[in-house]
């Protein structure tokens, strides 16, 4: 049984669109734009559209050459930088630099010469005399074969450019076929003119003839090697394209029932090319599309497997279109399964890549709930009642968005030190399409949860304006919508108040400073990722980052530069290695895939000058050892200035290497005597090592920040100072190295840079080595407000020194105030004594402080009186 009416585009919704396009000028303009986008396909005859669809006999390639250049001008053209405009230049790609078109032969003529009895290209039948450079037809000319591609690529004897293989995907398939089907279907919904549905149906039916024969895993190429899976495109795009085709079919179903010309044309093609389906009726045509696109996608193969929940969304859409009237209960069960898995980790999927892959879950949930709202508008509040975790889903990227400028770069996402100035949980578009807009969706979230952050996010996304909200053709009353948004903003302001957060399932803690109101533009955030690995994760256990002074001052490198030869290339692997992060490695090994846990959390606004925030996380499973614990604190000074305390306790192995880097900049050292060393950074992308083989107990490195991205005022004098207080010992050799680390500056070019890095190494002849790395990190403009740092002793009441893992640090501030920070080693896996567990009291003699707690912070005024004191578990 085939479908006889649209599921996702019921008549009342389509009528609302038509009403809005008649009533509102903005809607009429959108209608005009979307219909105009379909006009190029009306120029094609039915026969031309049918022949537009190609078969699987030519290898498709995801890139012309991932790390390549133009064979004409020799300039770099990597990844997806080749230009394709299939409407204007059929069967051609062109260089973005010299604008030379490739292939140089008339591939269309060659292709048409090879069509077999089924209308599919057969390279054995094609006329190879057509394979020559049209600009140089003389056989003897040295450029006669230059740039010629027979479908297997142009080969110059050393390199291969897959011009046609890439064009088939990005030109013929994505632009002419899938793009054409979608644009024609949209034009039909907006105009009710059957010609658009007719043209879309011809393309859809011919795609259906051939779709099951495509298998990108057998026929496709990615990064110059065999593909994984997919249909025409590789798996992730095949998933999206299949859903796009299914929804286009659903949009035009109503128009097919009376299209006798469609039946006449397609039945004649079926007869001519001996197709199995005779296309003798509309039902035959629908069966062809439903069986060979929608039902084929529901098969047990991996052609549409994708990042969660994209495959599940596609299957759910196909099931709904096919079976809504008869299997509604099962469809809702599938929706339940999708939501359950999509919100399992702090409201999201748990996939890493905070501004990339981590957004796939919430965006998918929003998209599918929006889509089903077109069937049942009351479904959304019902789903929030059944799945309270959905309240976390769309808060996740609010809570992790720092100062409206940065997200922690965890996993495969972002670029080195790049800001992210838009909320990433869903994509807000100001160009209305044929679905409820995300502005409408977020207003409904506010109505359901009473959380004004959803209104603030959408207001900011619209340029902090209510103009033209909600950019939605389905909305009943846009003027009322705008007034409602403005009312909320007037009540709460446009600024989203977000404090420190700890996403304990996702293993991400963010400590936020709280400067006085007049210094809000000088906010800071310190983040700690206490896990490693996972889907699209890096081996970045206990990686630390800092946003301060308007910049990312401890940036993760970001998305691996796969343009240098794919995921397995040396430069791409470098980005995922533990030593490429601000963390510690043991015995030169990457971290294991494991999660850590939070063992301490302190958040206190002490007074009008700000507060004290700290987190401690433990992840013994990340290393081959018995302790891997990091304690960090973000401490306000005044007027928006902060400093960071960083304690890293490690027990295991025989060598511990702590890595640290900041932004672009130039470094100066104090207290180090560095000389060149022959360490070549083997296996990494580091160079120019210098070493101090016997560093003192206190030394520092100061970064004068180079605002290469132009994000700060021209007179900015931003610095970051790293002061190290790690203590050496007789049975452990300590060394400090400076070096340069390689970073990519673009995901689609070979722009790169070398940045200053630090490595603090401790080595022992015996295992297990125990290290406590102690550092103070101070961002500042012009002159630091931290003028003195020293490590103090801790003793028992009878004067016995506590082991190195128990830390006392004094911070002298420029205004005469002093801070004392105490942190005791509560894990103490080696059972060293004295200890808090065994002795109960630790004494800091100079401050006269007796501590029976895990952590303490004290601030004294210039006269010695206590201004603030924080004690944790005491």
mmCIF file with all atom_site columns, N, CA and C in Angstrom, residues 65-116:
data_model
loop_
_atom_site.group_PDB
_atom_site.id
_atom_site.type_symbol
_atom_site.label_atom_id
_atom_site.label_alt_id
_atom_site.label_comp_id
_atom_site.label_asym_id
_atom_site.label_entity_id
_atom_site.label_seq_id
_atom_site.pdbx_PDB_ins_code
_atom_site.Cartn_x
_atom_site.Cartn_y
_atom_site.Cartn_z
_atom_site.occupancy
_atom_site.B_iso_or_equiv
_atom_site.pdbx_formal_charge
_atom_site.auth_seq_id
_atom_site.auth_comp_id
_atom_site.auth_asym_id
_atom_site.auth_atom_id
_atom_site.pdbx_PDB_model_num
ATOM 1   N N  . UNK A 1 65  ? 41.651 15.996 -4.649  1.00 0.00 ? 65  UNK A N  1
ATOM 2   C CA . UNK A 1 65  ? 42.897 15.491 -4.061  1.00 0.00 ? 65  UNK A CA 1
ATOM 3   C C  . UNK A 1 65  ? 43.028 16.219 -2.727  1.00 0.00 ? 65  UNK A C  1
ATOM 4   N N  . UNK A 1 66  ? 42.971 15.510 -1.630  1.00 0.00 ? 66  UNK A N  1
ATOM 5   C CA . UNK A 1 66  ? 42.820 16.133 -0.318  1.00 0.00 ? 66  UNK A CA 1
ATOM 6   C C  . UNK A 1 66  ? 43.969 17.071 0.027   1.00 0.00 ? 66  UNK A C  1
ATOM 7   N N  . UNK A 1 67  ? 45.157 16.753 -0.393  1.00 0.00 ? 67  UNK A N  1
ATOM 8   C CA . UNK A 1 67  ? 46.338 17.558 -0.049  1.00 0.00 ? 67  UNK A CA 1
ATOM 9   C C  . UNK A 1 67  ? 47.011 18.054 -1.317  1.00 0.00 ? 67  UNK A C  1
ATOM 10  N N  . UNK A 1 68  ? 46.199 18.396 -2.315  1.00 0.00 ? 68  UNK A N  1
ATOM 11  C CA . UNK A 1 68  ? 46.746 18.635 -3.643  1.00 0.00 ? 68  UNK A CA 1
ATOM 12  C C  . UNK A 1 68  ? 46.866 20.082 -4.048  1.00 0.00 ? 68  UNK A C  1
ATOM 13  N N  . UNK A 1 69  ? 47.151 20.255 -5.332  1.00 0.00 ? 69  UNK A N  1
ATOM 14  C CA . UNK A 1 69  ? 47.310 21.573 -5.914  1.00 0.00 ? 69  UNK A CA 1
ATOM 15  C C  . UNK A 1 69  ? 46.697 21.566 -7.308  1.00 0.00 ? 69  UNK A C  1
ATOM 16  N N  . UNK A 1 70  ? 46.622 22.705 -7.915  1.00 0.00 ? 70  UNK A N  1
ATOM 17  C CA . UNK A 1 70  ? 46.105 22.813 -9.278  1.00 0.00 ? 70  UNK A CA 1
ATOM 18  C C  . UNK A 1 70  ? 47.195 22.397 -10.262 1.00 0.00 ? 70  UNK A C  1
ATOM 19  N N  . UNK A 1 71  ? 46.897 21.505 -11.206 1.00 0.00 ? 71  UNK A N  1
ATOM 20  C CA . UNK A 1 71  ? 47.936 21.095 -12.160 1.00 0.00 ? 71  UNK A CA 1
ATOM 21  C C  . UNK A 1 71  ? 48.322 22.206 -13.129 1.00 0.00 ? 71  UNK A C  1
ATOM 22  N N  . UNK A 1 72  ? 47.520 23.268 -13.178 1.00 0.00 ? 72  UNK A N  1
ATOM 23  C CA . UNK A 1 72  ? 47.818 24.366 -14.090 1.00 0.00 ? 72  UNK A CA 1
ATOM 24  C C  . UNK A 1 72  ? 48.677 25.434 -13.418 1.00 0.00 ? 72  UNK A C  1
ATOM 25  N N  . UNK A 1 73  ? 48.168 26.045 -12.340 1.00 0.00 ? 73  UNK A N  1
ATOM 26  C CA . UNK A 1 73  ? 48.916 27.130 -11.691 1.00 0.00 ? 73  UNK A CA 1
ATOM 27  C C  . UNK A 1 73  ? 49.805 26.637 -10.562 1.00 0.00 ? 73  UNK A C  1
ATOM 28  N N  . UNK A 1 74  ? 49.636 25.385 -10.141 1.00 0.00 ? 74  UNK A N  1
ATOM 29  C CA . UNK A 1 74  ? 50.449 24.731 -9.113  1.00 0.00 ? 74  UNK A CA 1
ATOM 30  C C  . UNK A 1 74  ? 50.190 25.262 -7.709  1.00 0.00 ? 74  UNK A C  1
ATOM 31  N N  . UNK A 1 75  ? 49.197 26.125 -7.541  1.00 0.00 ? 75  UNK A N  1
ATOM 32  C CA . UNK A 1 75  ? 48.874 26.609 -6.211  1.00 0.00 ? 75  UNK A CA 1
ATOM 33  C C  . UNK A 1 75  ? 48.058 25.565 -5.448  1.00 0.00 ? 75  UNK A C  1
ATOM 34  N N  . UNK A 1 76  ? 48.170 25.611 -4.125  1.00 0.00 ? 76  UNK A N  1
ATOM 35  C CA . UNK A 1 76  ? 47.492 24.632 -3.285  1.00 0.00 ? 76  UNK A CA 1
ATOM 36  C C  . UNK A 1 76  ? 45.974 24.739 -3.426  1.00 0.00 ? 76  UNK A C  1
ATOM 37  N N  . UNK A 1 77  ? 45.319 23.595 -3.669  1.00 0.00 ? 77  UNK A N  1
ATOM 38  C CA . UNK A 1 77  ? 43.860 23.505 -3.670  1.00 0.00 ? 77  UNK A CA 1
ATOM 39  C C  . UNK A 1 77  ? 43.508 22.238 -2.885  1.00 0.00 ? 77  UNK A C  1
ATOM 40  N N  . UNK A 1 78  ? 43.336 22.398 -1.582  1.00 0.00 ? 78  UNK A N  1
ATOM 41  C CA . UNK A 1 78  ? 43.159 21.257 -0.699  1.00 0.00 ? 78  UNK A CA 1
ATOM 42  C C  . UNK A 1 78  ? 41.681 20.985 -0.458  1.00 0.00 ? 78  UNK A C  1
ATOM 43  N N  . UNK A 1 79  ? 41.406 19.797 -0.019  1.00 0.00 ? 79  UNK A N  1
ATOM 44  C CA . UNK A 1 79  ? 40.096 19.406 0.494   1.00 0.00 ? 79  UNK A CA 1
ATOM 45  C C  . UNK A 1 79  ? 38.951 19.797 -0.437  1.00 0.00 ? 79  UNK A C  1
ATOM 46  N N  . UNK A 1 80  ? 38.118 20.734 0.008   1.00 0.00 ? 80  UNK A N  1
ATOM 47  C CA . UNK A 1 80  ? 36.881 21.058 -0.712  1.00 0.00 ? 80  UNK A CA 1
ATOM 48  C C  . UNK A 1 80  ? 36.964 22.406 -1.423  1.00 0.00 ? 80  UNK A C  1
ATOM 49  N N  . UNK A 1 81  ? 38.176 22.833 -1.779  1.00 0.00 ? 81  UNK A N  1
ATOM 50  C CA . UNK A 1 81  ? 38.353 24.177 -2.321  1.00 0.00 ? 81  UNK A CA 1
ATOM 51  C C  . UNK A 1 81  ? 38.151 24.281 -3.826  1.00 0.00 ? 81  UNK A C  1
ATOM 52  N N  . UNK A 1 82  ? 38.059 23.169 -4.529  1.00 0.00 ? 82  UNK A N  1
ATOM 53  C CA . UNK A 1 82  ? 37.729 23.234 -5.954  1.00 0.00 ? 82  UNK A CA 1
ATOM 54  C C  . UNK A 1 82  ? 36.298 23.758 -6.106  1.00 0.00 ? 82  UNK A C  1
ATOM 55  N N  . UNK A 1 83  ? 36.084 24.623 -7.069  1.00 0.00 ? 83  UNK A N  1
ATOM 56  C CA . UNK A 1 83  ? 34.789 25.265 -7.259  1.00 0.00 ? 83  UNK A CA 1
ATOM 57  C C  . UNK A 1 83  ? 33.928 24.467 -8.246  1.00 0.00 ? 83  UNK A C  1
ATOM 58  N N  . UNK A 1 84  ? 32.640 24.328 -7.902  1.00 0.00 ? 84  UNK A N  1
ATOM 59  C CA . UNK A 1 84  ? 31.713 23.579 -8.752  1.00 0.00 ? 84  UNK A CA 1
ATOM 60  C C  . UNK A 1 84  ? 30.409 24.370 -8.885  1.00 0.00 ? 84  UNK A C  1
ATOM 61  N N  . UNK A 1 85  ? 29.973 24.621 -10.105 1.00 0.00 ? 85  UNK A N  1
ATOM 62  C CA . UNK A 1 85  ? 28.672 25.224 -10.389 1.00 0.00 ? 85  UNK A CA 1
ATOM 63  C C  . UNK A 1 85  ? 28.053 24.436 -11.528 1.00 0.00 ? 85  UNK A C  1
ATOM 64  N N  . UNK A 1 86  ? 27.279 23.405 -11.151 1.00 0.00 ? 86  UNK A N  1
ATOM 65  C CA . UNK A 1 86  ? 26.784 22.454 -12.148 1.00 0.00 ? 86  UNK A CA 1
ATOM 66  C C  . UNK A 1 86  ? 25.722 23.050 -13.069 1.00 0.00 ? 86  UNK A C  1
ATOM 67  N N  . UNK A 1 87  ? 25.072 24.118 -12.653 1.00 0.00 ? 87  UNK A N  1
ATOM 68  C CA . UNK A 1 87  ? 24.094 24.766 -13.528 1.00 0.00 ? 87  UNK A CA 1
ATOM 69  C C  . UNK A 1 87  ? 24.800 25.490 -14.664 1.00 0.00 ? 87  UNK A C  1
ATOM 70  N N  . UNK A 1 88  ? 25.854 26.212 -14.335 1.00 0.00 ? 88  UNK A N  1
ATOM 71  C CA . UNK A 1 88  ? 26.554 27.018 -15.351 1.00 0.00 ? 88  UNK A CA 1
ATOM 72  C C  . UNK A 1 88  ? 27.619 26.217 -16.088 1.00 0.00 ? 88  UNK A C  1
ATOM 73  N N  . UNK A 1 89  ? 28.261 25.283 -15.420 1.00 0.00 ? 89  UNK A N  1
ATOM 74  C CA . UNK A 1 89  ? 29.400 24.577 -16.016 1.00 0.00 ? 89  UNK A CA 1
ATOM 75  C C  . UNK A 1 89  ? 29.261 23.083 -15.745 1.00 0.00 ? 89  UNK A C  1
ATOM 76  N N  . UNK A 1 90  ? 28.507 22.421 -16.604 1.00 0.00 ? 90  UNK A N  1
ATOM 77  C CA . UNK A 1 90  ? 28.285 20.985 -16.441 1.00 0.00 ? 90  UNK A CA 1
ATOM 78  C C  . UNK A 1 90  ? 29.577 20.210 -16.624 1.00 0.00 ? 90  UNK A C  1
ATOM 79  N N  . UNK A 1 91  ? 29.757 19.230 -15.773 1.00 0.00 ? 91  UNK A N  1
ATOM 80  C CA . UNK A 1 91  ? 30.864 18.286 -15.851 1.00 0.00 ? 91  UNK A CA 1
ATOM 81  C C  . UNK A 1 91  ? 32.237 18.956 -15.670 1.00 0.00 ? 91  UNK A C  1
ATOM 82  N N  . UNK A 1 92  ? 32.263 20.081 -14.956 1.00 0.00 ? 92  UNK A N  1
ATOM 83  C CA . UNK A 1 92  ? 33.528 20.792 -14.764 1.00 0.00 ? 92  UNK A CA 1
ATOM 84  C C  . UNK A 1 92  ? 33.705 21.191 -13.300 1.00 0.00 ? 92  UNK A C  1
ATOM 85  N N  . UNK A 1 93  ? 34.962 21.204 -12.867 1.00 0.00 ? 93  UNK A N  1
ATOM 86  C CA . UNK A 1 93  ? 35.361 21.880 -11.636 1.00 0.00 ? 93  UNK A CA 1
ATOM 87  C C  . UNK A 1 93  ? 36.393 22.919 -12.048 1.00 0.00 ? 93  UNK A C  1
ATOM 88  N N  . UNK A 1 94  ? 36.577 23.951 -11.230 1.00 0.00 ? 94  UNK A N  1
ATOM 89  C CA . UNK A 1 94  ? 37.602 24.910 -11.620 1.00 0.00 ? 94  UNK A CA 1
ATOM 90  C C  . UNK A 1 94  ? 38.414 25.369 -10.418 1.00 0.00 ? 94  UNK A C  1
ATOM 91  N N  . UNK A 1 95  ? 39.651 25.748 -10.729 1.00 0.00 ? 95  UNK A N  1
ATOM 92  C CA . UNK A 1 95  ? 40.614 26.164 -9.717  1.00 0.00 ? 95  UNK A CA 1
ATOM 93  C C  . UNK A 1 95  ? 40.211 27.522 -9.149  1.00 0.00 ? 95  UNK A C  1
ATOM 94  N N  . UNK A 1 96  ? 40.232 27.687 -7.824  1.00 0.00 ? 96  UNK A N  1
ATOM 95  C CA . UNK A 1 96  ? 39.854 28.978 -7.241  1.00 0.00 ? 96  UNK A CA 1
ATOM 96  C C  . UNK A 1 96  ? 40.911 30.058 -7.445  1.00 0.00 ? 96  UNK A C  1
ATOM 97  N N  . UNK A 1 97  ? 42.103 29.671 -7.887  1.00 0.00 ? 97  UNK A N  1
ATOM 98  C CA . UNK A 1 97  ? 43.181 30.640 -8.082  1.00 0.00 ? 97  UNK A CA 1
ATOM 99  C C  . UNK A 1 97  ? 43.257 31.116 -9.535  1.00 0.00 ? 97  UNK A C  1
ATOM 100 N N  . UNK A 1 98  ? 43.538 30.184 -10.447 1.00 0.00 ? 98  UNK A N  1
ATOM 101 C CA . UNK A 1 98  ? 43.705 30.563 -11.859 1.00 0.00 ? 98  UNK A CA 1
ATOM 102 C C  . UNK A 1 98  ? 42.421 30.400 -12.663 1.00 0.00 ? 98  UNK A C  1
ATOM 103 N N  . UNK A 1 99  ? 41.397 29.805 -12.042 1.00 0.00 ? 99  UNK A N  1
ATOM 104 C CA . UNK A 1 99  ? 40.079 29.616 -12.643 1.00 0.00 ? 99  UNK A CA 1
ATOM 105 C C  . UNK A 1 99  ? 40.106 28.730 -13.891 1.00 0.00 ? 99  UNK A C  1
ATOM 106 N N  . UNK A 1 100 ? 41.120 27.895 -14.001 1.00 0.00 ? 100 UNK A N  1
ATOM 107 C CA . UNK A 1 100 ? 41.162 26.912 -15.083 1.00 0.00 ? 100 UNK A CA 1
ATOM 108 C C  . UNK A 1 100 ? 40.131 25.823 -14.820 1.00 0.00 ? 100 UNK A C  1
ATOM 109 N N  . UNK A 1 101 ? 39.403 25.422 -15.871 1.00 0.00 ? 101 UNK A N  1
ATOM 110 C CA . UNK A 1 101 ? 38.379 24.393 -15.737 1.00 0.00 ? 101 UNK A CA 1
ATOM 111 C C  . UNK A 1 101 ? 38.971 23.020 -16.066 1.00 0.00 ? 101 UNK A C  1
ATOM 112 N N  . UNK A 1 102 ? 38.566 22.041 -15.282 1.00 0.00 ? 102 UNK A N  1
ATOM 113 C CA . UNK A 1 102 ? 38.961 20.649 -15.482 1.00 0.00 ? 102 UNK A CA 1
ATOM 114 C C  . UNK A 1 102 ? 37.716 19.769 -15.362 1.00 0.00 ? 102 UNK A C  1
ATOM 115 N N  . UNK A 1 103 ? 37.706 18.624 -16.062 1.00 0.00 ? 103 UNK A N  1
ATOM 116 C CA . UNK A 1 103 ? 38.736 18.166 -16.985 1.00 0.00 ? 103 UNK A CA 1
ATOM 117 C C  . UNK A 1 103 ? 38.747 18.982 -18.281 1.00 0.00 ? 103 UNK A C  1
ATOM 118 N N  . UNK A 1 104 ? 39.826 18.882 -18.976 1.00 0.00 ? 104 UNK A N  1
ATOM 119 C CA . UNK A 1 104 ? 39.975 19.676 -20.205 1.00 0.00 ? 104 UNK A CA 1
ATOM 120 C C  . UNK A 1 104 ? 39.285 19.018 -21.394 1.00 0.00 ? 104 UNK A C  1
ATOM 121 N N  . UNK A 1 105 ? 38.874 17.767 -21.242 1.00 0.00 ? 105 UNK A N  1
ATOM 122 C CA . UNK A 1 105 ? 38.150 17.072 -22.317 1.00 0.00 ? 105 UNK A CA 1
ATOM 123 C C  . UNK A 1 105 ? 36.645 17.293 -22.185 1.00 0.00 ? 105 UNK A C  1
ATOM 124 N N  . UNK A 1 106 ? 35.903 16.957 -23.220 1.00 0.00 ? 106 UNK A N  1
ATOM 125 C CA . UNK A 1 106 ? 34.440 17.032 -23.197 1.00 0.00 ? 106 UNK A CA 1
ATOM 126 C C  . UNK A 1 106 ? 33.933 15.738 -22.578 1.00 0.00 ? 106 UNK A C  1
ATOM 127 N N  . UNK A 1 107 ? 33.843 15.749 -21.235 1.00 0.00 ? 107 UNK A N  1
ATOM 128 C CA . UNK A 1 107 ? 33.459 14.512 -20.569 1.00 0.00 ? 107 UNK A CA 1
ATOM 129 C C  . UNK A 1 107 ? 32.002 14.160 -20.851 1.00 0.00 ? 107 UNK A C  1
ATOM 130 N N  . UNK A 1 108 ? 31.138 15.154 -21.033 1.00 0.00 ? 108 UNK A N  1
ATOM 131 C CA . UNK A 1 108 ? 29.738 14.858 -21.295 1.00 0.00 ? 108 UNK A CA 1
ATOM 132 C C  . UNK A 1 108 ? 29.582 14.039 -22.565 1.00 0.00 ? 108 UNK A C  1
ATOM 133 N N  . UNK A 1 109 ? 30.337 14.412 -23.609 1.00 0.00 ? 109 UNK A N  1
ATOM 134 C CA . UNK A 1 109 ? 30.265 13.650 -24.863 1.00 0.00 ? 109 UNK A CA 1
ATOM 135 C C  . UNK A 1 109 ? 30.768 12.219 -24.643 1.00 0.00 ? 109 UNK A C  1
ATOM 136 N N  . UNK A 1 110 ? 31.858 12.101 -23.891 1.00 0.00 ? 110 UNK A N  1
ATOM 137 C CA . UNK A 1 110 ? 32.408 10.778 -23.580 1.00 0.00 ? 110 UNK A CA 1
ATOM 138 C C  . UNK A 1 110 ? 31.391 9.954  -22.788 1.00 0.00 ? 110 UNK A C  1
ATOM 139 N N  . UNK A 1 111 ? 30.741 10.597 -21.811 1.00 0.00 ? 111 UNK A N  1
ATOM 140 C CA . UNK A 1 111 ? 29.743 9.924  -20.977 1.00 0.00 ? 111 UNK A CA 1
ATOM 141 C C  . UNK A 1 111 ? 28.567 9.445  -21.826 1.00 0.00 ? 111 UNK A C  1
ATOM 142 N N  . UNK A 1 112 ? 28.036 10.317 -22.658 1.00 0.00 ? 112 UNK A N  1
ATOM 143 C CA . UNK A 1 112 ? 26.868 9.949  -23.465 1.00 0.00 ? 112 UNK A CA 1
ATOM 144 C C  . UNK A 1 112 ? 27.199 8.824  -24.436 1.00 0.00 ? 112 UNK A C  1
ATOM 145 N N  . UNK A 1 113 ? 28.454 8.780  -24.876 1.00 0.00 ? 113 UNK A N  1
ATOM 146 C CA . UNK A 1 113 ? 28.839 7.724  -25.823 1.00 0.00 ? 113 UNK A CA 1
ATOM 147 C C  . UNK A 1 113 ? 28.885 6.352  -25.171 1.00 0.00 ? 113 UNK A C  1
ATOM 148 N N  . UNK A 1 114 ? 28.890 6.341  -23.825 1.00 0.00 ? 114 UNK A N  1
ATOM 149 C CA . UNK A 1 114 ? 29.025 5.071  -23.127 1.00 0.00 ? 114 UNK A CA 1
ATOM 150 C C  . UNK A 1 114 ? 27.768 4.575  -22.453 1.00 0.00 ? 114 UNK A C  1
ATOM 151 N N  . UNK A 1 115 ? 26.606 5.181  -22.735 1.00 0.00 ? 115 UNK A N  1
ATOM 152 C CA . UNK A 1 115 ? 25.371 4.728  -22.095 1.00 0.00 ? 115 UNK A CA 1
ATOM 153 C C  . UNK A 1 115 ? 24.936 3.379  -22.654 1.00 0.00 ? 115 UNK A C  1
ATOM 154 N N  . UNK A 1 116 ? 24.594 2.460  -21.766 1.00 0.00 ? 116 UNK A N  1
ATOM 155 C CA . UNK A 1 116 ? 24.234 1.117  -22.211 1.00 0.00 ? 116 UNK A CA 1
ATOM 156 C C  . UNK A 1 116 ? 22.714 0.990  -22.393 1.00 0.00 ? 116 UNK A C  1
#
